[in-house]
CSV table of C-alpha atoms in Angstrom, one decimal:
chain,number,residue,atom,x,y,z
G,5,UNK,CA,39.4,87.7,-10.3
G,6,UNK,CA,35.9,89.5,-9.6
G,7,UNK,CA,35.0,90.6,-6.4
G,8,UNK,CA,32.2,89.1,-4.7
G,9,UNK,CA,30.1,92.0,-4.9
G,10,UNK,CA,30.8,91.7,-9.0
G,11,UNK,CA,30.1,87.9,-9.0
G,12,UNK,CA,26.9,88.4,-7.3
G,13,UNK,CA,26.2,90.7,-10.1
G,14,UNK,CA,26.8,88.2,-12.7
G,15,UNK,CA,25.2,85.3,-11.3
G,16,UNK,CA,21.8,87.6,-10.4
G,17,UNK,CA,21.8,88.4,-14.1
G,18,UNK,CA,21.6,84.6,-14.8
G,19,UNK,CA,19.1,84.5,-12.1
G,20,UNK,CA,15.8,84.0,-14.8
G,21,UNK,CA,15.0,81.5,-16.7
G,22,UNK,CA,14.5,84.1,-19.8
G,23,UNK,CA,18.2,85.1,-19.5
G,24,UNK,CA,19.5,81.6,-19.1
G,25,UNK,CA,17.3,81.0,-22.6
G,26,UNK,CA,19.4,84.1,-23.9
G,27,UNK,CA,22.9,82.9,-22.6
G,28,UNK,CA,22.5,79.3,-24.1
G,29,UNK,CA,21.3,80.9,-27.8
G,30,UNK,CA,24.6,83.2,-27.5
G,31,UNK,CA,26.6,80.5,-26.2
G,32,UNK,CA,25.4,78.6,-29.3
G,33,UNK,CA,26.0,81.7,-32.0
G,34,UNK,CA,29.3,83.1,-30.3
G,35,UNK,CA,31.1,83.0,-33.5
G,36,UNK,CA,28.7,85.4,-35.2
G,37,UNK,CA,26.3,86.8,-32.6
G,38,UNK,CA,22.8,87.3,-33.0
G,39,UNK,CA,20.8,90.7,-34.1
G,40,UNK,CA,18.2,91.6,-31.4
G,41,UNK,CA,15.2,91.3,-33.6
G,42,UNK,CA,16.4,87.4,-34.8
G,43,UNK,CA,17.1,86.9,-30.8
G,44,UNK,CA,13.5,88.3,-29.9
G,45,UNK,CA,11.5,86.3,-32.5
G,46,UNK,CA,13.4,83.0,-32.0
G,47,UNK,CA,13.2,82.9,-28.0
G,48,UNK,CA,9.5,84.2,-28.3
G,49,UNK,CA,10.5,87.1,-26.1
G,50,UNK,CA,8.6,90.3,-26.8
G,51,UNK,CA,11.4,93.3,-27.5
G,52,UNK,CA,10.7,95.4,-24.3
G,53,UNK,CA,10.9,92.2,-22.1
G,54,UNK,CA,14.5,91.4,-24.2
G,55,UNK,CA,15.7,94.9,-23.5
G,56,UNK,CA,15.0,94.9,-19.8
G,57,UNK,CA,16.7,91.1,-19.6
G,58,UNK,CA,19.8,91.9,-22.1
G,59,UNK,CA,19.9,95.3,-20.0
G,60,UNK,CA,20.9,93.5,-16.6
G,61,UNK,CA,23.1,91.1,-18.7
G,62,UNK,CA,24.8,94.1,-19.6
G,63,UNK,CA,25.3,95.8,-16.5
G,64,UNK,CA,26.9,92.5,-14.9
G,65,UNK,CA,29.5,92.6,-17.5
G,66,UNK,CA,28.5,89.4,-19.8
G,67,UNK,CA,27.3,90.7,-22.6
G,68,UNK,CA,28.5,93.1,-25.6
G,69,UNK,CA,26.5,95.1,-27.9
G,70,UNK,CA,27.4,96.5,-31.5
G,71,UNK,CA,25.3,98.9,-33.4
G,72,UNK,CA,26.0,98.0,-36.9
G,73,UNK,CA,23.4,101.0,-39.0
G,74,UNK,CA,19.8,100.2,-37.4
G,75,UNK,CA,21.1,96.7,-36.5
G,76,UNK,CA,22.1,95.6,-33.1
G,77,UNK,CA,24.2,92.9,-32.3
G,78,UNK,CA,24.4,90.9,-29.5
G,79,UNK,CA,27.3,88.7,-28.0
G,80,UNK,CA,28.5,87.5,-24.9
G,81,UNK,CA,31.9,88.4,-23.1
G,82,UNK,CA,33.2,84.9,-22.4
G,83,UNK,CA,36.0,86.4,-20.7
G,84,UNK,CA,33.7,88.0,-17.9
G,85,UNK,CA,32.2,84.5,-17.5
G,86,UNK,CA,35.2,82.6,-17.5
G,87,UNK,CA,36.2,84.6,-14.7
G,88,UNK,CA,33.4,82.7,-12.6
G,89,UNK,CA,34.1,79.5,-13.4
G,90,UNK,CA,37.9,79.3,-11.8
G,91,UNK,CA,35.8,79.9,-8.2
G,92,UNK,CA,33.6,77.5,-8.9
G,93,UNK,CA,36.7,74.8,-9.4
G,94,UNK,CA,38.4,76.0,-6.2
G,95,UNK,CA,35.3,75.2,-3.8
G,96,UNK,CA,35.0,72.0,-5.2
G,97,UNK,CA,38.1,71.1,-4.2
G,98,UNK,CA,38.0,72.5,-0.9
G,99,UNK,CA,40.3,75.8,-1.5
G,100,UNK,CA,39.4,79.6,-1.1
């Protein structure tokens, strides 16, 4: 279970609409992943606005990055966000 200074963390770096773009394109290519320049192109995201976006995804845990050569690819941890979701449950049914 995260603490609540982690899940504040990873909810922040949902916090933009940008990043919510990136999560639901991940979400929809977690089998493969996505290369950053195919991620960049596709959300119409220039690449230093994508860095600074992926780089607070990063740091709140959610999302996994693999340097294949000069290629980068992108992925989420579904584990870290899977994590959130069991709190979620327990306040709507009334339990801490």
């Amino acid at each position: 279970m995260k603490t609540d200074s982690e899940l504040a963390t990873l909810f922040a770096a949902l916090g933009h609409p940008s990043r919510v773009a990136i999560l639901r394109d991940l979400l929809a290519h977690a089998n493969q992943g996505r290369q950053f320049g195919e991620l960049s192109k596709d959300l119409l995201i220039p690449a230093s606005t994508l860095t600074h976006h992926l780089n607070e995804m990063e740091k709140a845990g959610i999302l996994n990055r693999e340097t294949q050569g000069r290629t980068t690819r992108l992925g989420l941890n579904l584990d870290a966000l899977a994590q959130a979701l069991p709190v979620s449950a327990r306040h709507r049914r009334g339990q801490r």
